[in-house]
């Protein structure tokens, strides 16, 4: 999944981003509300983790614009104020979930994943294709009962292809969903990742290249 963190505390923002990347997510960071809105207007995010108490453009304003924008994303609002009234008002302006600071990182991850599931068509908790099984929650993939050793990007590509249920997924879509803003769209990174993934999945080949369109399982 792809996540945007909008948080003015730079150290906290980058610490959370690093942790989410270790969980296999593609993460972008914005340190103010204006930058957060700009990035959300050009990228498709599953979840936006939004600090409510942003200087300049307040988090409430950011949340309201995200909720009515052309690229709506689930919003998880963070704030140091954790009263019931604060939570009710935060949800009332468009937030999908609310987490008071300080928070446990494991809970943040669980809430992000729960919100991301709500942005997509309903999928089974474990994705299965023949002898191939992928569990997004435990980050484990197996082929014919053998655990596959996949890099985070290989896992992300495999999850996206299995989630498509046989539909073609373009290289651009894989790049958009599996990589962050620093990915160079003119590189061969998707092609190389798919090639490595094919080798690890073994024979018979499961990933089909559809000329001029993309890939599918």
mmCIF file with all atom_site columns, C-alpha atoms in Angstrom:
data_model
loop_
_atom_site.group_PDB
_atom_site.id
_atom_site.type_symbol
_atom_site.label_atom_id
_atom_site.label_alt_id
_atom_site.label_comp_id
_atom_site.label_asym_id
_atom_site.label_entity_id
_atom_site.label_seq_id
_atom_site.pdbx_PDB_ins_code
_atom_site.Cartn_x
_atom_site.Cartn_y
_atom_site.Cartn_z
_atom_site.occupancy
_atom_site.B_iso_or_equiv
_atom_site.pdbx_formal_charge
_atom_site.auth_seq_id
_atom_site.auth_comp_id
_atom_site.auth_asym_id
_atom_site.auth_atom_id
_atom_site.pdbx_PDB_model_num
ATOM 1   C CA . UNK A 1 1   ? 0.000   0.000   0.000   1.00 0.00 ? 1   UNK A CA 1
ATOM 2   C CA . UNK A 1 2   ? 1.034   3.625   -0.415  1.00 0.00 ? 2   UNK A CA 1
ATOM 3   C CA . UNK A 1 3   ? 0.899   5.994   2.552   1.00 0.00 ? 3   UNK A CA 1
ATOM 4   C CA . UNK A 1 4   ? 1.405   9.730   2.967   1.00 0.00 ? 4   UNK A CA 1
ATOM 5   C CA . UNK A 1 5   ? 2.533   11.091  6.338   1.00 0.00 ? 5   UNK A CA 1
ATOM 6   C CA . UNK A 1 6   ? 1.752   14.770  6.968   1.00 0.00 ? 6   UNK A CA 1
ATOM 7   C CA . UNK A 1 7   ? 3.548   15.696  10.188  1.00 0.00 ? 7   UNK A CA 1
ATOM 8   C CA . UNK A 1 8   ? 5.495   18.849  11.049  1.00 0.00 ? 8   UNK A CA 1
ATOM 9   C CA . UNK A 1 9   ? 7.698   17.125  13.641  1.00 0.00 ? 9   UNK A CA 1
ATOM 10  C CA . UNK A 1 10  ? 10.421  16.075  11.224  1.00 0.00 ? 10  UNK A CA 1
ATOM 11  C CA . UNK A 1 11  ? 12.093  13.458  13.403  1.00 0.00 ? 11  UNK A CA 1
ATOM 12  C CA . UNK A 1 12  ? 8.789   11.781  14.248  1.00 0.00 ? 12  UNK A CA 1
ATOM 13  C CA . UNK A 1 13  ? 7.656   11.862  10.606  1.00 0.00 ? 13  UNK A CA 1
ATOM 14  C CA . UNK A 1 14  ? 10.796  10.186  9.300   1.00 0.00 ? 14  UNK A CA 1
ATOM 15  C CA . UNK A 1 15  ? 10.915  7.678   12.173  1.00 0.00 ? 15  UNK A CA 1
ATOM 16  C CA . UNK A 1 16  ? 7.343   6.579   11.470  1.00 0.00 ? 16  UNK A CA 1
ATOM 17  C CA . UNK A 1 17  ? 8.042   6.487   7.726   1.00 0.00 ? 17  UNK A CA 1
ATOM 18  C CA . UNK A 1 18  ? 11.068  4.242   8.248   1.00 0.00 ? 18  UNK A CA 1
ATOM 19  C CA . UNK A 1 19  ? 9.028   1.890   10.397  1.00 0.00 ? 19  UNK A CA 1
ATOM 20  C CA . UNK A 1 20  ? 6.197   1.686   7.865   1.00 0.00 ? 20  UNK A CA 1
ATOM 21  C CA . UNK A 1 21  ? 8.676   0.957   5.076   1.00 0.00 ? 21  UNK A CA 1
ATOM 22  C CA . UNK A 1 22  ? 9.965   -1.970  7.132   1.00 0.00 ? 22  UNK A CA 1
ATOM 23  C CA . UNK A 1 23  ? 6.350   -3.165  7.170   1.00 0.00 ? 23  UNK A CA 1
ATOM 24  C CA . UNK A 1 24  ? 6.425   -3.222  3.363   1.00 0.00 ? 24  UNK A CA 1
ATOM 25  C CA . UNK A 1 25  ? 4.607   0.047   2.684   1.00 0.00 ? 25  UNK A CA 1
ATOM 26  C CA . UNK A 1 26  ? 5.584   2.744   0.184   1.00 0.00 ? 26  UNK A CA 1
ATOM 27  C CA . UNK A 1 27  ? 5.720   5.974   2.185   1.00 0.00 ? 27  UNK A CA 1
ATOM 28  C CA . UNK A 1 28  ? 5.971   9.660   1.296   1.00 0.00 ? 28  UNK A CA 1
ATOM 29  C CA . UNK A 1 29  ? 6.451   12.440  3.857   1.00 0.00 ? 29  UNK A CA 1
ATOM 30  C CA . UNK A 1 30  ? 5.186   16.029  3.911   1.00 0.00 ? 30  UNK A CA 1
ATOM 31  C CA . UNK A 1 31  ? 6.200   18.373  6.726   1.00 0.00 ? 31  UNK A CA 1
ATOM 32  C CA . UNK A 1 32  ? 3.358   20.878  6.280   1.00 0.00 ? 32  UNK A CA 1
ATOM 33  C CA . UNK A 1 33  ? -0.254  20.942  5.158   1.00 0.00 ? 33  UNK A CA 1
ATOM 34  C CA . UNK A 1 34  ? 0.291   22.714  1.851   1.00 0.00 ? 34  UNK A CA 1
ATOM 35  C CA . UNK A 1 35  ? 2.887   20.144  0.728   1.00 0.00 ? 35  UNK A CA 1
ATOM 36  C CA . UNK A 1 36  ? 0.653   17.321  1.912   1.00 0.00 ? 36  UNK A CA 1
ATOM 37  C CA . UNK A 1 37  ? -2.256  18.562  -0.204  1.00 0.00 ? 37  UNK A CA 1
ATOM 38  C CA . UNK A 1 38  ? 0.012   19.016  -3.207  1.00 0.00 ? 38  UNK A CA 1
ATOM 39  C CA . UNK A 1 39  ? 1.279   15.431  -3.005  1.00 0.00 ? 39  UNK A CA 1
ATOM 40  C CA . UNK A 1 40  ? -2.189  14.031  -2.405  1.00 0.00 ? 40  UNK A CA 1
ATOM 41  C CA . UNK A 1 41  ? -3.405  15.822  -5.534  1.00 0.00 ? 41  UNK A CA 1
ATOM 42  C CA . UNK A 1 42  ? -0.929  14.031  -7.816  1.00 0.00 ? 42  UNK A CA 1
ATOM 43  C CA . UNK A 1 43  ? -0.516  10.615  -6.163  1.00 0.00 ? 43  UNK A CA 1
ATOM 44  C CA . UNK A 1 44  ? -3.023  7.938   -5.207  1.00 0.00 ? 44  UNK A CA 1
ATOM 45  C CA . UNK A 1 45  ? -2.628  7.092   -1.523  1.00 0.00 ? 45  UNK A CA 1
ATOM 46  C CA . UNK A 1 46  ? -4.416  4.339   0.326   1.00 0.00 ? 46  UNK A CA 1
ATOM 47  C CA . UNK A 1 47  ? -4.060  6.170   3.629   1.00 0.00 ? 47  UNK A CA 1
ATOM 48  C CA . UNK A 1 48  ? -2.988  9.659   4.728   1.00 0.00 ? 48  UNK A CA 1
ATOM 49  C CA . UNK A 1 49  ? -1.616  9.834   8.275   1.00 0.00 ? 49  UNK A CA 1
ATOM 50  C CA . UNK A 1 50  ? -2.381  13.426  9.204   1.00 0.00 ? 50  UNK A CA 1
ATOM 51  C CA . UNK A 1 51  ? -1.231  15.424  12.214  1.00 0.00 ? 51  UNK A CA 1
ATOM 52  C CA . UNK A 1 52  ? -4.139  17.582  13.299  1.00 0.00 ? 52  UNK A CA 1
ATOM 53  C CA . UNK A 1 53  ? -2.083  20.354  14.910  1.00 0.00 ? 53  UNK A CA 1
ATOM 54  C CA . UNK A 1 54  ? -0.159  21.537  11.862  1.00 0.00 ? 54  UNK A CA 1
ATOM 55  C CA . UNK A 1 55  ? 1.136   25.127  11.792  1.00 0.00 ? 55  UNK A CA 1
ATOM 56  C CA . UNK A 1 56  ? 0.058   27.330  8.923   1.00 0.00 ? 56  UNK A CA 1
ATOM 57  C CA . UNK A 1 57  ? -2.597  25.268  7.197   1.00 0.00 ? 57  UNK A CA 1
ATOM 58  C CA . UNK A 1 58  ? -4.290  23.419  10.058  1.00 0.00 ? 58  UNK A CA 1
ATOM 59  C CA . UNK A 1 59  ? -4.869  19.676  9.857   1.00 0.00 ? 59  UNK A CA 1
ATOM 60  C CA . UNK A 1 60  ? -8.631  20.211  9.975   1.00 0.00 ? 60  UNK A CA 1
ATOM 61  C CA . UNK A 1 61  ? -8.459  22.227  6.746   1.00 0.00 ? 61  UNK A CA 1
ATOM 62  C CA . UNK A 1 62  ? -6.215  19.632  5.137   1.00 0.00 ? 62  UNK A CA 1
ATOM 63  C CA . UNK A 1 63  ? -8.608  16.855  6.143   1.00 0.00 ? 63  UNK A CA 1
ATOM 64  C CA . UNK A 1 64  ? -11.614 18.663  4.741   1.00 0.00 ? 64  UNK A CA 1
ATOM 65  C CA . UNK A 1 65  ? -9.921  19.256  1.392   1.00 0.00 ? 65  UNK A CA 1
ATOM 66  C CA . UNK A 1 66  ? -8.734  15.656  1.193   1.00 0.00 ? 66  UNK A CA 1
ATOM 67  C CA . UNK A 1 67  ? -12.266 14.409  1.826   1.00 0.00 ? 67  UNK A CA 1
ATOM 68  C CA . UNK A 1 68  ? -13.680 16.452  -1.069  1.00 0.00 ? 68  UNK A CA 1
ATOM 69  C CA . UNK A 1 69  ? -10.748 16.129  -3.474  1.00 0.00 ? 69  UNK A CA 1
ATOM 70  C CA . UNK A 1 70  ? -10.558 14.217  -6.717  1.00 0.00 ? 70  UNK A CA 1
ATOM 71  C CA . UNK A 1 71  ? -8.243  11.607  -5.183  1.00 0.00 ? 71  UNK A CA 1
ATOM 72  C CA . UNK A 1 72  ? -9.967  10.757  -1.895  1.00 0.00 ? 72  UNK A CA 1
ATOM 73  C CA . UNK A 1 73  ? -7.878  8.718   0.540   1.00 0.00 ? 73  UNK A CA 1
ATOM 74  C CA . UNK A 1 74  ? -8.616  7.316   3.964   1.00 0.00 ? 74  UNK A CA 1
ATOM 75  C CA . UNK A 1 75  ? -7.432  9.739   6.627   1.00 0.00 ? 75  UNK A CA 1
ATOM 76  C CA . UNK A 1 76  ? -5.976  8.648   9.962   1.00 0.00 ? 76  UNK A CA 1
ATOM 77  C CA . UNK A 1 77  ? -5.768  11.738  12.133  1.00 0.00 ? 77  UNK A CA 1
ATOM 78  C CA . UNK A 1 78  ? -3.116  12.073  14.844  1.00 0.00 ? 78  UNK A CA 1
ATOM 79  C CA . UNK A 1 79  ? -3.231  14.581  17.676  1.00 0.00 ? 79  UNK A CA 1
ATOM 80  C CA . UNK A 1 80  ? -1.922  15.157  21.167  1.00 0.00 ? 80  UNK A CA 1
ATOM 81  C CA . UNK A 1 81  ? -5.479  16.026  22.255  1.00 0.00 ? 81  UNK A CA 1
ATOM 82  C CA . UNK A 1 82  ? -7.269  12.766  22.916  1.00 0.00 ? 82  UNK A CA 1
ATOM 83  C CA . UNK A 1 83  ? -10.590 13.692  24.527  1.00 0.00 ? 83  UNK A CA 1
ATOM 84  C CA . UNK A 1 84  ? -13.885 12.295  23.277  1.00 0.00 ? 84  UNK A CA 1
ATOM 85  C CA . UNK A 1 85  ? -14.906 15.735  21.961  1.00 0.00 ? 85  UNK A CA 1
ATOM 86  C CA . UNK A 1 86  ? -11.652 15.968  19.997  1.00 0.00 ? 86  UNK A CA 1
ATOM 87  C CA . UNK A 1 87  ? -12.222 12.570  18.440  1.00 0.00 ? 87  UNK A CA 1
ATOM 88  C CA . UNK A 1 88  ? -15.840 13.325  17.560  1.00 0.00 ? 88  UNK A CA 1
ATOM 89  C CA . UNK A 1 89  ? -14.940 16.645  15.933  1.00 0.00 ? 89  UNK A CA 1
ATOM 90  C CA . UNK A 1 90  ? -12.035 15.053  14.038  1.00 0.00 ? 90  UNK A CA 1
ATOM 91  C CA . UNK A 1 91  ? -14.269 12.351  12.628  1.00 0.00 ? 91  UNK A CA 1
ATOM 92  C CA . UNK A 1 92  ? -16.903 14.956  11.831  1.00 0.00 ? 92  UNK A CA 1
ATOM 93  C CA . UNK A 1 93  ? -14.628 16.893  9.471   1.00 0.00 ? 93  UNK A CA 1
ATOM 94  C CA . UNK A 1 94  ? -13.853 13.863  7.347   1.00 0.00 ? 94  UNK A CA 1
ATOM 95  C CA . UNK A 1 95  ? -11.272 11.741  9.159   1.00 0.00 ? 95  UNK A CA 1
ATOM 96  C CA . UNK A 1 96  ? -11.822 7.990   8.897   1.00 0.00 ? 96  UNK A CA 1
ATOM 97  C CA . UNK A 1 97  ? -9.991  7.131   12.104  1.00 0.00 ? 97  UNK A CA 1
ATOM 98  C CA . UNK A 1 98  ? -8.384  8.926   15.002  1.00 0.00 ? 98  UNK A CA 1
ATOM 99  C CA . UNK A 1 99  ? -5.296  8.045   17.050  1.00 0.00 ? 99  UNK A CA 1
ATOM 100 C CA . UNK A 1 100 ? -4.106  10.139  20.013  1.00 0.00 ? 100 UNK A CA 1
ATOM 101 C CA . UNK A 1 101 ? -0.424  10.782  20.658  1.00 0.00 ? 101 UNK A CA 1
ATOM 102 C CA . UNK A 1 102 ? 1.614   9.149   22.043  1.00 0.00 ? 102 UNK A CA 1
ATOM 103 C CA . UNK A 1 103 ? 0.674   5.948   20.233  1.00 0.00 ? 103 UNK A CA 1
ATOM 104 C CA . UNK A 1 104 ? 2.000   2.414   19.982  1.00 0.00 ? 104 UNK A CA 1
ATOM 105 C CA . UNK A 1 105 ? 3.587   1.826   16.583  1.00 0.00 ? 105 UNK A CA 1
ATOM 106 C CA . UNK A 1 106 ? 1.945   -1.610  16.283  1.00 0.00 ? 106 UNK A CA 1
ATOM 107 C CA . UNK A 1 107 ? -1.476  0.008   16.695  1.00 0.00 ? 107 UNK A CA 1
ATOM 108 C CA . UNK A 1 108 ? -0.659  2.606   14.053  1.00 0.00 ? 108 UNK A CA 1
ATOM 109 C CA . UNK A 1 109 ? 0.282   -0.148  11.592  1.00 0.00 ? 109 UNK A CA 1
ATOM 110 C CA . UNK A 1 110 ? -2.883  -2.107  12.364  1.00 0.00 ? 110 UNK A CA 1
ATOM 111 C CA . UNK A 1 111 ? -5.099  0.950   11.866  1.00 0.00 ? 111 UNK A CA 1
ATOM 112 C CA . UNK A 1 112 ? -3.393  1.878   8.584   1.00 0.00 ? 112 UNK A CA 1
ATOM 113 C CA . UNK A 1 113 ? -3.889  -1.641  7.240   1.00 0.00 ? 113 UNK A CA 1
ATOM 114 C CA . UNK A 1 114 ? -7.529  -1.671  8.346   1.00 0.00 ? 114 UNK A CA 1
ATOM 115 C CA . UNK A 1 115 ? -8.181  1.632   6.576   1.00 0.00 ? 115 UNK A CA 1
ATOM 116 C CA . UNK A 1 116 ? -6.366  0.497   3.443   1.00 0.00 ? 116 UNK A CA 1
ATOM 117 C CA . UNK A 1 117 ? -8.630  -2.538  3.191   1.00 0.00 ? 117 UNK A CA 1
ATOM 118 C CA . UNK A 1 118 ? -11.599 -0.187  3.050   1.00 0.00 ? 118 UNK A CA 1
ATOM 119 C CA . UNK A 1 119 ? -10.201 1.627   -0.017  1.00 0.00 ? 119 UNK A CA 1
ATOM 120 C CA . UNK A 1 120 ? -10.180 -1.514  -2.163  1.00 0.00 ? 120 UNK A CA 1
ATOM 121 C CA . UNK A 1 121 ? -12.692 -4.137  -3.288  1.00 0.00 ? 121 UNK A CA 1
ATOM 122 C CA . UNK A 1 122 ? -13.170 -6.823  -0.669  1.00 0.00 ? 122 UNK A CA 1
ATOM 123 C CA . UNK A 1 123 ? -10.389 -9.402  -0.835  1.00 0.00 ? 123 UNK A CA 1
ATOM 124 C CA . UNK A 1 124 ? -9.834  -12.575 1.173   1.00 0.00 ? 124 UNK A CA 1
ATOM 125 C CA . UNK A 1 125 ? -7.327  -12.265 4.038   1.00 0.00 ? 125 UNK A CA 1
ATOM 126 C CA . UNK A 1 126 ? -4.999  -14.694 2.228   1.00 0.00 ? 126 UNK A CA 1
ATOM 127 C CA . UNK A 1 127 ? -4.506  -14.402 -1.549  1.00 0.00 ? 127 UNK A CA 1
ATOM 128 C CA . UNK A 1 128 ? -4.286  -17.792 -3.266  1.00 0.00 ? 128 UNK A CA 1
ATOM 129 C CA . UNK A 1 129 ? -3.501  -18.825 -6.831  1.00 0.00 ? 129 UNK A CA 1
ATOM 130 C CA . UNK A 1 130 ? -2.891  -22.527 -7.291  1.00 0.00 ? 130 UNK A CA 1
ATOM 131 C CA . UNK A 1 131 ? -0.042  -23.453 -4.981  1.00 0.00 ? 131 UNK A CA 1
ATOM 132 C CA . UNK A 1 132 ? 0.866   -19.817 -4.388  1.00 0.00 ? 132 UNK A CA 1
ATOM 133 C CA . UNK A 1 133 ? -0.314  -18.238 -1.109  1.00 0.00 ? 133 UNK A CA 1
ATOM 134 C CA . UNK A 1 134 ? 0.301   -14.696 0.099   1.00 0.00 ? 134 UNK A CA 1
ATOM 135 C CA . UNK A 1 135 ? -0.721  -13.355 3.512   1.00 0.00 ? 135 UNK A CA 1
ATOM 136 C CA . UNK A 1 136 ? -0.498  -9.526  3.555   1.00 0.00 ? 136 UNK A CA 1
ATOM 137 C CA . UNK A 1 137 ? -0.930  -9.297  7.328   1.00 0.00 ? 137 UNK A CA 1
ATOM 138 C CA . UNK A 1 138 ? 2.032   -11.533 8.195   1.00 0.00 ? 138 UNK A CA 1
ATOM 139 C CA . UNK A 1 139 ? 4.047   -10.596 5.077   1.00 0.00 ? 139 UNK A CA 1
ATOM 140 C CA . UNK A 1 140 ? 4.525   -14.269 4.237   1.00 0.00 ? 140 UNK A CA 1
ATOM 141 C CA . UNK A 1 141 ? 4.325   -15.803 0.749   1.00 0.00 ? 141 UNK A CA 1
ATOM 142 C CA . UNK A 1 142 ? 4.666   -19.504 0.006   1.00 0.00 ? 142 UNK A CA 1
ATOM 143 C CA . UNK A 1 143 ? 4.834   -21.541 -3.181  1.00 0.00 ? 143 UNK A CA 1
ATOM 144 C CA . UNK A 1 144 ? 3.720   -25.172 -2.877  1.00 0.00 ? 144 UNK A CA 1
ATOM 145 C CA . UNK A 1 145 ? 4.286   -24.935 0.862   1.00 0.00 ? 145 UNK A CA 1
ATOM 146 C CA . UNK A 1 146 ? 7.790   -23.492 0.512   1.00 0.00 ? 146 UNK A CA 1
ATOM 147 C CA . UNK A 1 147 ? 8.339   -20.058 1.997   1.00 0.00 ? 147 UNK A CA 1
ATOM 148 C CA . UNK A 1 148 ? 9.479   -17.538 -0.594  1.00 0.00 ? 148 UNK A CA 1
ATOM 149 C CA . UNK A 1 149 ? 12.227  -15.090 0.297   1.00 0.00 ? 149 UNK A CA 1
ATOM 150 C CA . UNK A 1 150 ? 11.016  -11.875 -1.302  1.00 0.00 ? 150 UNK A CA 1
ATOM 151 C CA . UNK A 1 151 ? 12.250  -8.306  -1.080  1.00 0.00 ? 151 UNK A CA 1
ATOM 152 C CA . UNK A 1 152 ? 9.658   -5.693  -0.002  1.00 0.00 ? 152 UNK A CA 1
ATOM 153 C CA . UNK A 1 153 ? 9.176   -4.570  -3.616  1.00 0.00 ? 153 UNK A CA 1
ATOM 154 C CA . UNK A 1 154 ? 8.855   -8.145  -4.908  1.00 0.00 ? 154 UNK A CA 1
ATOM 155 C CA . UNK A 1 155 ? 6.250   -8.823  -2.236  1.00 0.00 ? 155 UNK A CA 1
ATOM 156 C CA . UNK A 1 156 ? 4.394   -5.621  -3.152  1.00 0.00 ? 156 UNK A CA 1
ATOM 157 C CA . UNK A 1 157 ? 4.324   -6.496  -6.862  1.00 0.00 ? 157 UNK A CA 1
ATOM 158 C CA . UNK A 1 158 ? 3.122   -10.025 -6.138  1.00 0.00 ? 158 UNK A CA 1
ATOM 159 C CA . UNK A 1 159 ? 0.389   -8.714  -3.826  1.00 0.00 ? 159 UNK A CA 1
ATOM 160 C CA . UNK A 1 160 ? -0.786  -6.194  -6.427  1.00 0.00 ? 160 UNK A CA 1
ATOM 161 C CA . UNK A 1 161 ? -0.909  -8.818  -9.188  1.00 0.00 ? 161 UNK A CA 1
ATOM 162 C CA . UNK A 1 162 ? -2.778  -11.339 -7.038  1.00 0.00 ? 162 UNK A CA 1
ATOM 163 C CA . UNK A 1 163 ? -5.195  -8.648  -5.850  1.00 0.00 ? 163 UNK A CA 1
ATOM 164 C CA . UNK A 1 164 ? -6.053  -7.841  -9.481  1.00 0.00 ? 164 UNK A CA 1
ATOM 165 C CA . UNK A 1 165 ? -7.613  -11.322 -9.817  1.00 0.00 ? 165 UNK A CA 1
ATOM 166 C CA . UNK A 1 166 ? -6.422  -11.949 -13.344 1.00 0.00 ? 166 UNK A CA 1
ATOM 167 C CA . UNK A 1 167 ? -6.748  -8.398  -14.619 1.00 0.00 ? 167 UNK A CA 1
ATOM 168 C CA . UNK A 1 168 ? -3.785  -6.741  -16.299 1.00 0.00 ? 168 UNK A CA 1
ATOM 169 C CA . UNK A 1 169 ? -1.791  -4.338  -14.111 1.00 0.00 ? 169 UNK A CA 1
ATOM 170 C CA . UNK A 1 170 ? 0.340   -1.818  -15.978 1.00 0.00 ? 170 UNK A CA 1
ATOM 171 C CA . UNK A 1 171 ? 3.929   -1.037  -15.078 1.00 0.00 ? 171 UNK A CA 1
ATOM 172 C CA . UNK A 1 172 ? 2.788   2.485   -14.255 1.00 0.00 ? 172 UNK A CA 1
ATOM 173 C CA . UNK A 1 173 ? 0.207   1.158   -11.791 1.00 0.00 ? 173 UNK A CA 1
ATOM 174 C CA . UNK A 1 174 ? 2.796   -1.091  -10.150 1.00 0.00 ? 174 UNK A CA 1
ATOM 175 C CA . UNK A 1 175 ? 5.170   1.859   -9.820  1.00 0.00 ? 175 UNK A CA 1
ATOM 176 C CA . UNK A 1 176 ? 2.410   4.086   -8.431  1.00 0.00 ? 176 UNK A CA 1
ATOM 177 C CA . UNK A 1 177 ? 1.250   1.579   -5.816  1.00 0.00 ? 177 UNK A CA 1
ATOM 178 C CA . UNK A 1 178 ? 4.495   -0.124  -4.868  1.00 0.00 ? 178 UNK A CA 1
ATOM 179 C CA . UNK A 1 179 ? 7.113   2.649   -4.879  1.00 0.00 ? 179 UNK A CA 1
ATOM 180 C CA . UNK A 1 180 ? 7.344   6.064   -3.252  1.00 0.00 ? 180 UNK A CA 1
ATOM 181 C CA . UNK A 1 181 ? 7.788   9.526   -4.771  1.00 0.00 ? 181 UNK A CA 1
ATOM 182 C CA . UNK A 1 182 ? 11.531  9.044   -5.233  1.00 0.00 ? 182 UNK A CA 1
ATOM 183 C CA . UNK A 1 183 ? 11.089  6.273   -7.797  1.00 0.00 ? 183 UNK A CA 1
ATOM 184 C CA . UNK A 1 184 ? 12.245  7.299   -11.261 1.00 0.00 ? 184 UNK A CA 1
ATOM 185 C CA . UNK A 1 185 ? 9.381   6.568   -13.705 1.00 0.00 ? 185 UNK A CA 1
ATOM 186 C CA . UNK A 1 186 ? 11.865  6.275   -16.574 1.00 0.00 ? 186 UNK A CA 1
ATOM 187 C CA . UNK A 1 187 ? 13.921  3.460   -15.060 1.00 0.00 ? 187 UNK A CA 1
ATOM 188 C CA . UNK A 1 188 ? 13.492  -0.271  -15.621 1.00 0.00 ? 188 UNK A CA 1
ATOM 189 C CA . UNK A 1 189 ? 12.888  -0.876  -11.916 1.00 0.00 ? 189 UNK A CA 1
ATOM 190 C CA . UNK A 1 190 ? 9.473   -2.534  -12.395 1.00 0.00 ? 190 UNK A CA 1
ATOM 191 C CA . UNK A 1 191 ? 10.731  -4.773  -15.205 1.00 0.00 ? 191 UNK A CA 1
ATOM 192 C CA . UNK A 1 192 ? 13.758  -5.816  -13.140 1.00 0.00 ? 192 UNK A CA 1
ATOM 193 C CA . UNK A 1 193 ? 11.630  -6.510  -10.061 1.00 0.00 ? 193 UNK A CA 1
ATOM 194 C CA . UNK A 1 194 ? 9.164   -8.619  -12.058 1.00 0.00 ? 194 UNK A CA 1
ATOM 195 C CA . UNK A 1 195 ? 12.057  -10.551 -13.594 1.00 0.00 ? 195 UNK A CA 1
ATOM 196 C CA . UNK A 1 196 ? 13.520  -11.358 -10.167 1.00 0.00 ? 196 UNK A CA 1
ATOM 197 C CA . UNK A 1 197 ? 10.086  -12.318 -8.881  1.00 0.00 ? 197 UNK A CA 1
ATOM 198 C CA . UNK A 1 198 ? 9.538   -14.694 -11.798 1.00 0.00 ? 198 UNK A CA 1
ATOM 199 C CA . UNK A 1 199 ? 12.783  -16.494 -11.007 1.00 0.00 ? 199 UNK A CA 1
ATOM 200 C CA . UNK A 1 200 ? 11.824  -16.903 -7.366  1.00 0.00 ? 200 UNK A CA 1
ATOM 201 C CA . UNK A 1 201 ? 8.351   -18.212 -8.213  1.00 0.00 ? 201 UNK A CA 1
ATOM 202 C CA . UNK A 1 202 ? 9.893   -20.869 -10.450 1.00 0.00 ? 202 UNK A CA 1
ATOM 203 C CA . UNK A 1 203 ? 8.296   -22.935 -13.190 1.00 0.00 ? 203 UNK A CA 1
ATOM 204 C CA . UNK A 1 204 ? 5.787   -22.986 -14.699 1.00 0.00 ? 204 UNK A CA 1
ATOM 205 C CA . UNK A 1 205 ? 5.904   -19.180 -15.032 1.00 0.00 ? 205 UNK A CA 1
ATOM 206 C CA . UNK A 1 206 ? 2.961   -17.529 -13.256 1.00 0.00 ? 206 UNK A CA 1
ATOM 207 C CA . UNK A 1 207 ? 3.440   -13.907 -14.307 1.00 0.00 ? 207 UNK A CA 1
ATOM 208 C CA . UNK A 1 208 ? 2.409   -13.195 -17.870 1.00 0.00 ? 208 UNK A CA 1
ATOM 209 C CA . UNK A 1 209 ? 3.645   -10.161 -19.785 1.00 0.00 ? 209 UNK A CA 1
ATOM 210 C CA . UNK A 1 210 ? 0.856   -8.595  -21.841 1.00 0.00 ? 210 UNK A CA 1
ATOM 211 C CA . UNK A 1 211 ? 2.503   -6.583  -24.653 1.00 0.00 ? 211 UNK A CA 1
ATOM 212 C CA . UNK A 1 212 ? 1.839   -2.854  -24.511 1.00 0.00 ? 212 UNK A CA 1
ATOM 213 C CA . UNK A 1 213 ? -0.340  -3.358  -21.413 1.00 0.00 ? 213 UNK A CA 1
ATOM 214 C CA . UNK A 1 214 ? 1.461   -4.761  -18.367 1.00 0.00 ? 214 UNK A CA 1
ATOM 215 C CA . UNK A 1 215 ? 1.457   -7.937  -16.319 1.00 0.00 ? 215 UNK A CA 1
ATOM 216 C CA . UNK A 1 216 ? -1.037  -10.393 -14.874 1.00 0.00 ? 216 UNK A CA 1
ATOM 217 C CA . UNK A 1 217 ? -1.274  -13.647 -12.951 1.00 0.00 ? 217 UNK A CA 1
#
